[in-house]
Coordinates of C-alpha atoms in Angstrom, one line a residue:
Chain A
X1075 CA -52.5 -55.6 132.2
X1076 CA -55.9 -55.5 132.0
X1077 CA -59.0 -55.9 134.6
X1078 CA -62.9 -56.3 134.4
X1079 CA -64.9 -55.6 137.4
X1080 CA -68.6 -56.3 137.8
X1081 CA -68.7 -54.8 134.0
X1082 CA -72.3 -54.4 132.5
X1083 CA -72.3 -52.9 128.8
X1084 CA -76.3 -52.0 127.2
X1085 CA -77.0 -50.9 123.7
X1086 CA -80.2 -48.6 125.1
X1087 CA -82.5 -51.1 126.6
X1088 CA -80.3 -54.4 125.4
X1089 CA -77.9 -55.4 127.7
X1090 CA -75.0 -57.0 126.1
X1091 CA -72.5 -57.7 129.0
X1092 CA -73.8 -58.6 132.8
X1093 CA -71.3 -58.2 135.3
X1094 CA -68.7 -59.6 133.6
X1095 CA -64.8 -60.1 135.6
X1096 CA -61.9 -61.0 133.6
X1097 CA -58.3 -60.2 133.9
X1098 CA -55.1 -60.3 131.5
X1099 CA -51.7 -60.4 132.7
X1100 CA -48.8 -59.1 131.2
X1101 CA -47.7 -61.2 128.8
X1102 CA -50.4 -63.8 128.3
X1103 CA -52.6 -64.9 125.6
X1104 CA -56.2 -64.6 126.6
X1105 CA -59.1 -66.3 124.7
X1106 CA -62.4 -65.0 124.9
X1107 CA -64.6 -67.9 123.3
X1108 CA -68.6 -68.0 123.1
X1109 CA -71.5 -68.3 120.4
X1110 CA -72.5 -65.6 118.3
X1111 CA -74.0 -62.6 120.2
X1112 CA -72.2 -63.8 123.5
X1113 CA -70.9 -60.5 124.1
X1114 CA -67.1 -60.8 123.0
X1115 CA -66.9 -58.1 120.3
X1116 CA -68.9 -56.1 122.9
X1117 CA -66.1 -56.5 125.3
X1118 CA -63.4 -56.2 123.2
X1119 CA -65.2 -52.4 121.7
X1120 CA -65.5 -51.8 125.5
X1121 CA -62.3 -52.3 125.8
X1122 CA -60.8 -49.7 123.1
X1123 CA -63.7 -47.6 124.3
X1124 CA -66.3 -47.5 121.6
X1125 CA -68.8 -48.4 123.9
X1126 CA -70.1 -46.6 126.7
X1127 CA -69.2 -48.7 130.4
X1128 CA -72.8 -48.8 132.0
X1129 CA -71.8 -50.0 135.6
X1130 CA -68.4 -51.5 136.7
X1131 CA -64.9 -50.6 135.9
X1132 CA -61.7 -51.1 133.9
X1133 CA -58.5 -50.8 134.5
X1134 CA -55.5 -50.6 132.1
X1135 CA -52.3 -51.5 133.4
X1136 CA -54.0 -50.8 137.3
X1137 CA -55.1 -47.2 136.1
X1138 CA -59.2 -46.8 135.4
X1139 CA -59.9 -46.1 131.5
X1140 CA -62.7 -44.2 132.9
X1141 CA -64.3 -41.9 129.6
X1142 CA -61.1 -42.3 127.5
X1143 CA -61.6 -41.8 124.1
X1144 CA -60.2 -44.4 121.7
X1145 CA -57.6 -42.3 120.7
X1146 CA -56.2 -41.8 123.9
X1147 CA -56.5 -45.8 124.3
X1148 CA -54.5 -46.1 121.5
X1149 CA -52.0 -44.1 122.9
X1150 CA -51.5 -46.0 126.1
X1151 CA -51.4 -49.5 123.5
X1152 CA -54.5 -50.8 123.2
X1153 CA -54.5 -51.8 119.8
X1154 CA -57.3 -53.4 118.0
X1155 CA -57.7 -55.7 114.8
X1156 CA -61.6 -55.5 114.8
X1157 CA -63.9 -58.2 113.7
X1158 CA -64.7 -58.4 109.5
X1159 CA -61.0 -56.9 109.4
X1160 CA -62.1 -53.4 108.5
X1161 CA -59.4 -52.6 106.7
X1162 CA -59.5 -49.2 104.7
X1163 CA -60.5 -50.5 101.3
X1164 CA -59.6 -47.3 99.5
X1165 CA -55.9 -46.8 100.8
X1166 CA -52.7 -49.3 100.1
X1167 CA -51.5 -52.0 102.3
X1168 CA -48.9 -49.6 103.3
X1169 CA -50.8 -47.2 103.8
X1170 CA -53.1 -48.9 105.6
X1171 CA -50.5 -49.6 108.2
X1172 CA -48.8 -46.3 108.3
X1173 CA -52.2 -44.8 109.4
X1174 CA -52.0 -46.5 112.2
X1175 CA -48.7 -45.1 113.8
X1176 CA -50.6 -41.8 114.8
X1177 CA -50.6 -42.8 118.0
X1178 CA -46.6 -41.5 118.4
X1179 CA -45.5 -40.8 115.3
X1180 CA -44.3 -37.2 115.2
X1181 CA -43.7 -34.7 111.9
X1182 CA -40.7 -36.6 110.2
X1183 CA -40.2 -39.5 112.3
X1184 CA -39.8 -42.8 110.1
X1185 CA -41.8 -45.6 111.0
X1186 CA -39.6 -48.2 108.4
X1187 CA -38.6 -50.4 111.7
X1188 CA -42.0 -50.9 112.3
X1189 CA -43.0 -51.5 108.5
X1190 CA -40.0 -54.4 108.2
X1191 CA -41.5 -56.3 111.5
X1192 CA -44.8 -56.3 110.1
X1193 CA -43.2 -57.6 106.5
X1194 CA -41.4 -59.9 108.2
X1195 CA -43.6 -61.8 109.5
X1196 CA -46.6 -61.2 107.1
X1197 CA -44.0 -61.4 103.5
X1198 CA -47.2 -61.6 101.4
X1199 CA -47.8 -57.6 102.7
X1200 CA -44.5 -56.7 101.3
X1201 CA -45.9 -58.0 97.9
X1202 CA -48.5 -56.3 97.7
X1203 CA -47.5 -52.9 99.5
X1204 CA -49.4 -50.9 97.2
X1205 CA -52.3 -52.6 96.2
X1206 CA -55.2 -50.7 97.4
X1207 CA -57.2 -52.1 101.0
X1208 CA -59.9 -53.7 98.9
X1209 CA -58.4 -55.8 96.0
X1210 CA -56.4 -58.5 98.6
X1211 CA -58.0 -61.4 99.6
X1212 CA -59.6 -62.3 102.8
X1213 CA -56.3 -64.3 104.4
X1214 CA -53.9 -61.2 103.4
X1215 CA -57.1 -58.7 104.3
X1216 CA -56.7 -60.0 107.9
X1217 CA -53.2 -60.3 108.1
X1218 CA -52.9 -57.1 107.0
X1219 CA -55.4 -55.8 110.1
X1220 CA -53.2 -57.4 112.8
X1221 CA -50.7 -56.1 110.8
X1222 CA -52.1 -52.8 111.1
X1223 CA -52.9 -52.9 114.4
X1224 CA -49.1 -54.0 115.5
X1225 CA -47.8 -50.9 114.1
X1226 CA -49.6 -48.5 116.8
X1227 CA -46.4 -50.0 119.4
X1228 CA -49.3 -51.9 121.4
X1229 CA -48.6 -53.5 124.8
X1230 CA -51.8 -55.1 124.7
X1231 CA -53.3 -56.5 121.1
X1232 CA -56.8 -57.2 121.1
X1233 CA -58.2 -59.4 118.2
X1234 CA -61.8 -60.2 116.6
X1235 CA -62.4 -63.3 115.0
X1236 CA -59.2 -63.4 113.4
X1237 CA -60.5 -66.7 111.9
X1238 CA -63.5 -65.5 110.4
X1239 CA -64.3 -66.6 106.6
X1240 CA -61.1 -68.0 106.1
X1241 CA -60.3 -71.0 104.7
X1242 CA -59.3 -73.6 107.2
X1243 CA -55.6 -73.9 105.7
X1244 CA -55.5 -69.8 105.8
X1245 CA -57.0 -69.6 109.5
X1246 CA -54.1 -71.8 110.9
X1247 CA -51.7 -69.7 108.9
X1248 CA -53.5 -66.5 111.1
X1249 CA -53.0 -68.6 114.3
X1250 CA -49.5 -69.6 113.4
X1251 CA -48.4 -65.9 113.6
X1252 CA -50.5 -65.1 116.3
X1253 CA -48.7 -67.7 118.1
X1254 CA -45.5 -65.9 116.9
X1255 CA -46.4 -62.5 118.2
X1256 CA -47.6 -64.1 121.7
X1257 CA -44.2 -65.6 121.8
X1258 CA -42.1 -62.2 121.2
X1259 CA -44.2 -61.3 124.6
X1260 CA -47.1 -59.7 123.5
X1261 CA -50.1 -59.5 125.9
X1262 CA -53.4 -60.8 123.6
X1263 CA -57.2 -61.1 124.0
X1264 CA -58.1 -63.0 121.5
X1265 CA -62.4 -63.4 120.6
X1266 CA -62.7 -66.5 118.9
X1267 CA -65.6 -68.9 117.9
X1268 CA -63.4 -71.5 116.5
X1269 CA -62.5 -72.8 119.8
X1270 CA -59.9 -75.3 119.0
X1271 CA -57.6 -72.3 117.4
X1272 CA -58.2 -70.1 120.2
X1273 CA -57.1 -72.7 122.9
X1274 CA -53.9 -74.0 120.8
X1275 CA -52.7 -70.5 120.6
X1276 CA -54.1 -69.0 124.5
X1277 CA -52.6 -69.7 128.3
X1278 CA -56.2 -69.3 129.5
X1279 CA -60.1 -68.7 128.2
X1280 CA -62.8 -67.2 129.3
X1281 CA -66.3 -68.9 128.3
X1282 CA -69.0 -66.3 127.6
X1283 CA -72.8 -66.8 127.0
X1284 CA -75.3 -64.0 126.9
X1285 CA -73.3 -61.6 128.3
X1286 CA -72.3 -63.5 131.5
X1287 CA -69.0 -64.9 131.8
X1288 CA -70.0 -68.7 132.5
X1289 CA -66.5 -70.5 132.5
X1290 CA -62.8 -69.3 133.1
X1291 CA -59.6 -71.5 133.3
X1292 CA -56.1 -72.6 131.6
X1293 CA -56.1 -73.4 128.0
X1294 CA -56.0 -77.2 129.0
X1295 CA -59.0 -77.3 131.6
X1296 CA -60.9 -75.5 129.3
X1297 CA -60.2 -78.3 126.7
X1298 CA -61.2 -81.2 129.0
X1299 CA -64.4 -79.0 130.2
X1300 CA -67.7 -81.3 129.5
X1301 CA -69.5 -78.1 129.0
X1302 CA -67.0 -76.6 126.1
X1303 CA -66.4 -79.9 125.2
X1304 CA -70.2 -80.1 124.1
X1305 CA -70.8 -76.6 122.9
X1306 CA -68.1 -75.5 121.0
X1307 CA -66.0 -78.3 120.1
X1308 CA -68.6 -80.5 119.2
X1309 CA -67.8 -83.8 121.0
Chain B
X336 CA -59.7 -20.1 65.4
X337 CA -58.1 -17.5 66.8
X338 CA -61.5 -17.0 68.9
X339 CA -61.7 -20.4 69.9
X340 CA -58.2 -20.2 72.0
X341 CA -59.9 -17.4 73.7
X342 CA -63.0 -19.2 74.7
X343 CA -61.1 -21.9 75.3
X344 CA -59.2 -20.3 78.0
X345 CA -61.6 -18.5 79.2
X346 CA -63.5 -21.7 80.0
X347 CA -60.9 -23.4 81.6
X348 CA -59.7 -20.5 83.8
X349 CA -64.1 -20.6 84.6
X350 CA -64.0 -24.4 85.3
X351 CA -60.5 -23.8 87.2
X352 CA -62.9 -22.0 89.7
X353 CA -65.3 -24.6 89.3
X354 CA -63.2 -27.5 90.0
X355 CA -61.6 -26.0 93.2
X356 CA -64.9 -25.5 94.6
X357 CA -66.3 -29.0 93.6
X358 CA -62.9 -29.9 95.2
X359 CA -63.9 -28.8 98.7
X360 CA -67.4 -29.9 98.1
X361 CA -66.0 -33.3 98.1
X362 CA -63.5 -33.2 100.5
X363 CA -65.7 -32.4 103.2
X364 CA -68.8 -34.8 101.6
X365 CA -66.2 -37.3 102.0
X366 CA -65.1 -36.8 105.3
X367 CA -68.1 -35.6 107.1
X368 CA -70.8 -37.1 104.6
X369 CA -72.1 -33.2 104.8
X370 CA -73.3 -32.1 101.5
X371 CA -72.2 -28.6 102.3
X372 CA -75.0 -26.2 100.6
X373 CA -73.3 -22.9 102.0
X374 CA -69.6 -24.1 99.4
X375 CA -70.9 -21.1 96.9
X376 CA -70.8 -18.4 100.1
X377 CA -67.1 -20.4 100.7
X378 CA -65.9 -18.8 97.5
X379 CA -68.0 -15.1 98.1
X380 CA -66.2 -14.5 100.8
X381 CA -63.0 -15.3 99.8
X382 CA -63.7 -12.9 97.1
X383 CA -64.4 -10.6 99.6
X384 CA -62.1 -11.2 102.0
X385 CA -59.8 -10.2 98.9
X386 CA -61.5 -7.1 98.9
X387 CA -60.7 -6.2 102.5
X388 CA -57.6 -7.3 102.3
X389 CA -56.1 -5.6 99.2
X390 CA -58.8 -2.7 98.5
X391 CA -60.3 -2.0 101.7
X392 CA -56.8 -2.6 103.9
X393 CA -54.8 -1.5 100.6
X394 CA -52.0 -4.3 101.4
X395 CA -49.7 -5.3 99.1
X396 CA -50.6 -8.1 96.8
X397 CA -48.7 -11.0 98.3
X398 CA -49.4 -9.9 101.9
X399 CA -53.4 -8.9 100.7
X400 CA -53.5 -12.9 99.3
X401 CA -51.9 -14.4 102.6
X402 CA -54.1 -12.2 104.7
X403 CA -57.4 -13.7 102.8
X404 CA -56.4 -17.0 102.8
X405 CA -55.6 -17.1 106.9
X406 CA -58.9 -15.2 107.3
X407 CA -60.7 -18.2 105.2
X408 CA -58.7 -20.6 107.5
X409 CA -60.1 -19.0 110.2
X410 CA -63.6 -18.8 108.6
X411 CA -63.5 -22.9 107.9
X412 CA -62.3 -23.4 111.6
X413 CA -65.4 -21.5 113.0
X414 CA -67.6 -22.9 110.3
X415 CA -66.9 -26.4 112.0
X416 CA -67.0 -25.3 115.1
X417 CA -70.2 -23.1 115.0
X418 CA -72.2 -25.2 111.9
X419 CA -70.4 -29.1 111.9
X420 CA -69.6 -29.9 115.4
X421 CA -73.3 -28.7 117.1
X422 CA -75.3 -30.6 114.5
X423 CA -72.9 -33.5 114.0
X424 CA -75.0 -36.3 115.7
X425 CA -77.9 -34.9 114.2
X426 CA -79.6 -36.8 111.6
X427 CA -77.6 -35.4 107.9
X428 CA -80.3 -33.8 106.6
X429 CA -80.3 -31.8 109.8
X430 CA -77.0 -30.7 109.0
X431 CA -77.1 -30.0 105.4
X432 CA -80.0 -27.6 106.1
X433 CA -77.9 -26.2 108.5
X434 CA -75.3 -25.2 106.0
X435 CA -78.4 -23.6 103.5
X436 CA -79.2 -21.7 106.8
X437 CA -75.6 -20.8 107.7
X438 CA -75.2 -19.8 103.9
X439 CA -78.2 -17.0 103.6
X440 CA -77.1 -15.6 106.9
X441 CA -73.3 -15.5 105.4
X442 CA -74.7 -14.2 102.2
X443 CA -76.8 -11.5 104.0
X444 CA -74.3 -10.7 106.2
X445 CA -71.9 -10.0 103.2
X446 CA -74.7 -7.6 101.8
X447 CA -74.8 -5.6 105.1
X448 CA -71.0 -4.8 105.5
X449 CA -70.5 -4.3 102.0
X450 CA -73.2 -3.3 100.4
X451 CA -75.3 -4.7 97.4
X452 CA -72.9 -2.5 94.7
X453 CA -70.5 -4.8 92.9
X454 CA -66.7 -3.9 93.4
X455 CA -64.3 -4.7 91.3
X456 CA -61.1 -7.2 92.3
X457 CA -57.3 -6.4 91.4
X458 CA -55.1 -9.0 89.7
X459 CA -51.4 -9.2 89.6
X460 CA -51.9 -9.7 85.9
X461 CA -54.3 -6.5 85.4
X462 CA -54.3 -5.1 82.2
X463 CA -51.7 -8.2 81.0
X464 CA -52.4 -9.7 77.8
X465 CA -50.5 -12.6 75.9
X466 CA -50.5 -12.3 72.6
X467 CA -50.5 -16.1 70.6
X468 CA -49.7 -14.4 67.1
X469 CA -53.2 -12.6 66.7
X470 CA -55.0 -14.5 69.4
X471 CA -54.7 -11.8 72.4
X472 CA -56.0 -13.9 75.8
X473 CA -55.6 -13.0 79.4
X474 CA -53.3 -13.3 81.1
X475 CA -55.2 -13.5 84.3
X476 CA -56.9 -16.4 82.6
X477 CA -53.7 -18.3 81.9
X478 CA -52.6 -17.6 85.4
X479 CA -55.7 -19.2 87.0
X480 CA -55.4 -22.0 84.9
X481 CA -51.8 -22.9 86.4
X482 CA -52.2 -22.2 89.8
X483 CA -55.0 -24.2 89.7
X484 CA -52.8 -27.3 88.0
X485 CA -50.3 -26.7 90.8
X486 CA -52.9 -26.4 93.4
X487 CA -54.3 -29.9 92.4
X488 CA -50.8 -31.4 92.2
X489 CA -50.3 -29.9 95.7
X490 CA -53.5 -31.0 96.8
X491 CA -52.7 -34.6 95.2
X492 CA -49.5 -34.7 97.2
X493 CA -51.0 -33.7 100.4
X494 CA -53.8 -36.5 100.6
X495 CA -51.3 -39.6 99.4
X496 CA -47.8 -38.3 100.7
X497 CA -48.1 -37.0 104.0
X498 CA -49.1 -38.8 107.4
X499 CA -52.3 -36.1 107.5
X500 CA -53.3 -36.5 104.5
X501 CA -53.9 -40.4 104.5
X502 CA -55.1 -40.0 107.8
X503 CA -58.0 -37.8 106.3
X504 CA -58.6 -40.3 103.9
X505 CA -58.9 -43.0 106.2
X506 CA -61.2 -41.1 107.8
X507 CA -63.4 -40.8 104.9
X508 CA -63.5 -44.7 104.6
X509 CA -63.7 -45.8 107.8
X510 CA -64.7 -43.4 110.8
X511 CA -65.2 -46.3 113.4
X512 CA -61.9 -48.0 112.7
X513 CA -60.1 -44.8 112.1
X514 CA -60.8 -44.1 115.6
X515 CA -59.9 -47.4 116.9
X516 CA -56.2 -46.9 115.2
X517 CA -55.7 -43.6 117.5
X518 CA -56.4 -41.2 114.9
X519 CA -57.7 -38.2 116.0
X520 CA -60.6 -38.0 114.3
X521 CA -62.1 -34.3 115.3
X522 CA -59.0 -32.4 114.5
X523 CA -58.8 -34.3 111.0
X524 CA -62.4 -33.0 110.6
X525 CA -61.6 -29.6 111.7
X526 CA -58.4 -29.7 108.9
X527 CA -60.9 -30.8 106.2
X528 CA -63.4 -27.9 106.8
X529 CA -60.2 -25.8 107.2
X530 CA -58.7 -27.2 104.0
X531 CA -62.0 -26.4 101.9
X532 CA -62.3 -23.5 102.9
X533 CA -59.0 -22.4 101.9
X534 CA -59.7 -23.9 98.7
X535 CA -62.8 -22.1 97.7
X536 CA -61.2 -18.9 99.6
X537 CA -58.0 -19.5 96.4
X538 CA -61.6 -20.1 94.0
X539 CA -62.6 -16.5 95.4
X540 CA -59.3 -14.6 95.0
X541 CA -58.9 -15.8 91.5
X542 CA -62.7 -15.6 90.3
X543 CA -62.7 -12.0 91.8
X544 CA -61.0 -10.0 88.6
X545 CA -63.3 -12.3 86.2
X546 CA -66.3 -11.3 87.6
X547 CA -66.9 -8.6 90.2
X548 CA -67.4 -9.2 93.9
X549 CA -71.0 -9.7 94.6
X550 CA -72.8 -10.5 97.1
X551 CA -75.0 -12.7 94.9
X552 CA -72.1 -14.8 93.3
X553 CA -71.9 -17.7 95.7
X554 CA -75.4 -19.3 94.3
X555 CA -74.4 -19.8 90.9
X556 CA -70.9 -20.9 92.0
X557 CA -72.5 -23.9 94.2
X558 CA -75.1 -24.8 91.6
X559 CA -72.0 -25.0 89.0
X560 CA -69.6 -26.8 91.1
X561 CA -72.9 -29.1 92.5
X562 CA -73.5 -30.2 88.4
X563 CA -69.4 -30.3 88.3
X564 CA -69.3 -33.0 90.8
X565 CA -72.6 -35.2 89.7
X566 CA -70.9 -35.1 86.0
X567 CA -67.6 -36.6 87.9
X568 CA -69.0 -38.7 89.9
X569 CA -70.4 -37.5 93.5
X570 CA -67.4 -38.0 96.3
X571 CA -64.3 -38.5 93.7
X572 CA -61.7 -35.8 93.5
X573 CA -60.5 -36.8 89.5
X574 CA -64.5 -36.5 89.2
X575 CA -64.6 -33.2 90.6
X576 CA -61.9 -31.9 88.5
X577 CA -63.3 -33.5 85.1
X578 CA -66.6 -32.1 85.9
X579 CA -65.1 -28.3 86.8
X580 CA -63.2 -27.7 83.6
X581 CA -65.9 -29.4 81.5
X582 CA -68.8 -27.1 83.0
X583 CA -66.3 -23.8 82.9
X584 CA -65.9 -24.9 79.0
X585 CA -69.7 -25.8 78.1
X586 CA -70.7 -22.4 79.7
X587 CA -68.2 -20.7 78.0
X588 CA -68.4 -22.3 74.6
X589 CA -72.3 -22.2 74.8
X590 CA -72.8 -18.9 75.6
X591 CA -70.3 -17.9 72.5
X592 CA -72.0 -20.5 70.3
X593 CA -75.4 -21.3 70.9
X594 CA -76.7 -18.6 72.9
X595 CA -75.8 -16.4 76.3
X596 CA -79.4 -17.0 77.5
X597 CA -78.5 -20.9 77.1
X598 CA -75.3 -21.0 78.7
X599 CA -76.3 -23.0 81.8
X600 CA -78.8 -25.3 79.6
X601 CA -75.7 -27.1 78.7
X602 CA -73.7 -28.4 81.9
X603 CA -77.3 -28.9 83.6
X604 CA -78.9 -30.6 80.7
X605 CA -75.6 -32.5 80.9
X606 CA -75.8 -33.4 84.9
X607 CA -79.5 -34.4 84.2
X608 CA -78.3 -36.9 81.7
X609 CA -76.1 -38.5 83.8
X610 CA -78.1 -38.4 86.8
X611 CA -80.8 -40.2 84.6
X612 CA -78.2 -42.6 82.8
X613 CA -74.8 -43.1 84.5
X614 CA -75.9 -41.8 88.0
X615 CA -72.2 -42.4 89.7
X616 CA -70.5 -40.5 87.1
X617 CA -68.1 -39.9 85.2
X618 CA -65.4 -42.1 87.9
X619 CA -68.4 -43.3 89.3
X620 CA -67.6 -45.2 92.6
X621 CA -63.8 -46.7 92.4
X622 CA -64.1 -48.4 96.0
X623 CA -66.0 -51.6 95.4
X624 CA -65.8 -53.5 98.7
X625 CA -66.6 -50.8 101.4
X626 CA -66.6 -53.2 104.1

């Protein structure tokens, strides 16, 4: 689905990612795990083409992204539920997720199919369907941005920090769906510092620190690793 | 009594013009962040391309009105491509002295193809009164008034019923994420300049028979609908509205009951207030958590 060669990302004279390789195959669950300013969101903006490729290549589905805009990204399913959950605080939870059909929605087309998936698995949406972006809390915030991003018809759902200042009860309900969606097929790459969520939910992991992709291997090597094993699970 | 239903049409009909061009203010501030200086030359040349259309060209009225409004559609399309999308990763301030630039060459561009003389601007409703059992008021005034309570509902319907619509306001929150859910994000910015423009080019048609056309008329326009949309809050579209009808009123009212040579002391001693004690407003900012 999706490959990384030799990819180097800077911010001017910062680099952010070194030469990084990583693939995704169709169907699998990815994690991408790593301290803070490890590169991952990097990547995964890289990926949906907010950042600029500084050497190295892409390829989506064995075709080079090359200077695609985001847009266009969308449009060949890329979808992305970015970090902090960004969703638009000024619009309702259904409209939050109806904005995101652009990518093939034409004049008239319904998108209510799509609407009852997302309800059904995230029920609490349907409640609140037209509370405005910013008055939900931080669990239904972020279920409402993977949410969101499901309803562009992705083939390929990227997702940042999905966990992020959530309560621990509320982050495994997150990573129960997420398991749900990876189980109806969906290919994921999944950024993730709470490393024992990632790896219950992911086939395989990639390790990254300061930009360099330092470890790579099945969800269960990963786990037994000495070297995640003392950095990020903290035993 | 009888005087008051006058002014007090009068002054709506005035902040009807007002409101719709502290409407397209906003829209575009809220999309683009642009504080667009040249609005006032918006609504001049839609007065003016009124003129063309229906005195110069002698069309018809409905055909005259169309043809004005698709050449203001056209004008907002090359205003974003000639003024927005050059400057646009320019620092703002960049770009909002663009637009005072682009606005004195409009301005003086007006004055050389059609002169500094004042012309005056048909109405379907010329010469119409209405007569409210010895109150007489126009009915050009009363017409403004509606369209511009239907143009608000349509405008209403357009930004929270249509797939464009939401799309431009999710632009206006969230530029970054708005592009990472596929929308496309240029042509949504070339809609909004579109969109105001026909807005103020509506403002223009409908001001024209008030006043005359004038070269000169855009200044005082922006400065009114600039106070309009401090008053109602800077960015919000009920703000902008508020803030229209209640300058139109307090220049009308004050120039019938304090003084003519006051008439403006009112809504700006008004916007000074707020801007010294309630700077967001009258709706102030509604969004609380922008991220």
């Amino acid at each position: 689905m999706l490959a990384c060669r030799d990819l180097t990302v800077a911010y001017g004279d910062i680099v952010a990612l070194r030469g990084v390789d990583l693939a995704v195959n169709a169907g699998e669950t990815v994690a991408l795990i790593g301290a803070n300013g490890a590169g991952k969101t990097t990547l995964l903006q890289t990926i949906s083409g907010l950042n600029k490729v500084r050497s190295g290549e892409m390829l989506f589905k064995d075709e080079p992204l090359g200077p695609r805009s985001s847009a266009e990204r969308v449009r060949m399913g890329i979808a992305h539920a970015p970090e902090g959950r960004r969703i638009f605080p000024g619009l309702t939870v259904q409209e939050n997720l109806i904005v995101a059909t652009a990518a093939w929605r034409r004049l008239g087309k319904s998108c209510e199919a799509e609407l009852g998936q997302v309800f059904d698995l995230f029920p609490r949406l349907k409640e609140r369907r037209h509370q405005l972006g910013w008055s939900l809390s931080g669990g239904e915030q972020q279920m409402l941005a993977i949410g969101r991003a499901l309803m562009s018809r992705p083939k390929f759902l990227l997702l940042d920090e999905p966990s992020l200042g959530l309560a621990p009860r509320l982050a495994e309900e997150v990573y129960d769906r997420v398991g749900r969606i990876s189980k109806t097929g969906l290919t994921i790459l999944v950024v993730e510092q709470n490393t024992v969520l990632a790896l219950a939910v992911a086939n395989r992991g990639y390790v990254l620190e300061t930009g360099r992709v330092v470890l790579a291997g099945s969800a269960d090597e990963l786990r037994r690793s000495d070297r995640v094993r003392e950095a990020y699970l903290g035993r | 009594m009888a005087d008051l239903i006058q002014l007090l049409t009068n002054g709506l009909a005035l902040g009807s013009i007002y409101a719709l061009t502290a409407i397209g203010f906003v829209i575009v501030y809220s999309a683009t962040g642009v504080v667009n200086f040249a609005a006032g030359q918006f609504v001049m040349v839609g007065t003016f391309a009124g003129v063309a259309t229906l005195v110069n060209a002698g069309w018809p009225m409905p055909v005259g009105y169309i043809g004005a409004l698709v050449v203001m559609a056209l004008f907002g399309a090359l205003f974003y491509l000639i003024v927005y999308l050059p400057l646009r990763a320019s620092p703002i301030v960049t770009v909002i002295i663009g637009t005072v630039a682009i606005g004195i060459t409009i301005q003086n561009m007006a004055l050389l193809t059609f002169g500094s003389w004042p012309f005056p601007v048909p109405s379907p409703f010329d010469g119409m009164m209405i007569d409210l059992g010895g109150t007489v008021i126009s009915a050009h005034a009363i017409a403004v008034v509606i369209a511009t309570g239907v143009l608000i509902l349509l405008l209403w319907l357009l930004m929270h019923r249509t797939a464009i619509g939401i799309a431009m306001r999710a632009v206006a929150q969230d530029v970054k994420v708005a592009r990472l859910m596929g929308l496309r994000v240029q042509w949504l910015l070339a809609f909004t300049w579109i969109l105001a423009a026909v807005m103020a080019g509506i403002a223009g048609l409908m001001l024209g028979p008030m006043w005359f056309a004038d070269v000169n008329m855009g200044d005082p326009i922006a400065l009114k609908a600039f106070a309009a949309t401090v008053i109602g809050g800077f960015g919000s579209l009920p703000g902008a509205i508020a803030g229209g009808f209640f300058v139109g009123l307090a220049e009308v009212l004050g120039a019938s009951y304090v003084s003519s040579a006051y008439k403006d002391l009112i809504a700006f001693g008004v916007m000074i207030l707020f801007l010294l004690f309630r700077p967001q407003g009258i709706f102030g900012e509604k969004i609380q958590d922008r991220g």
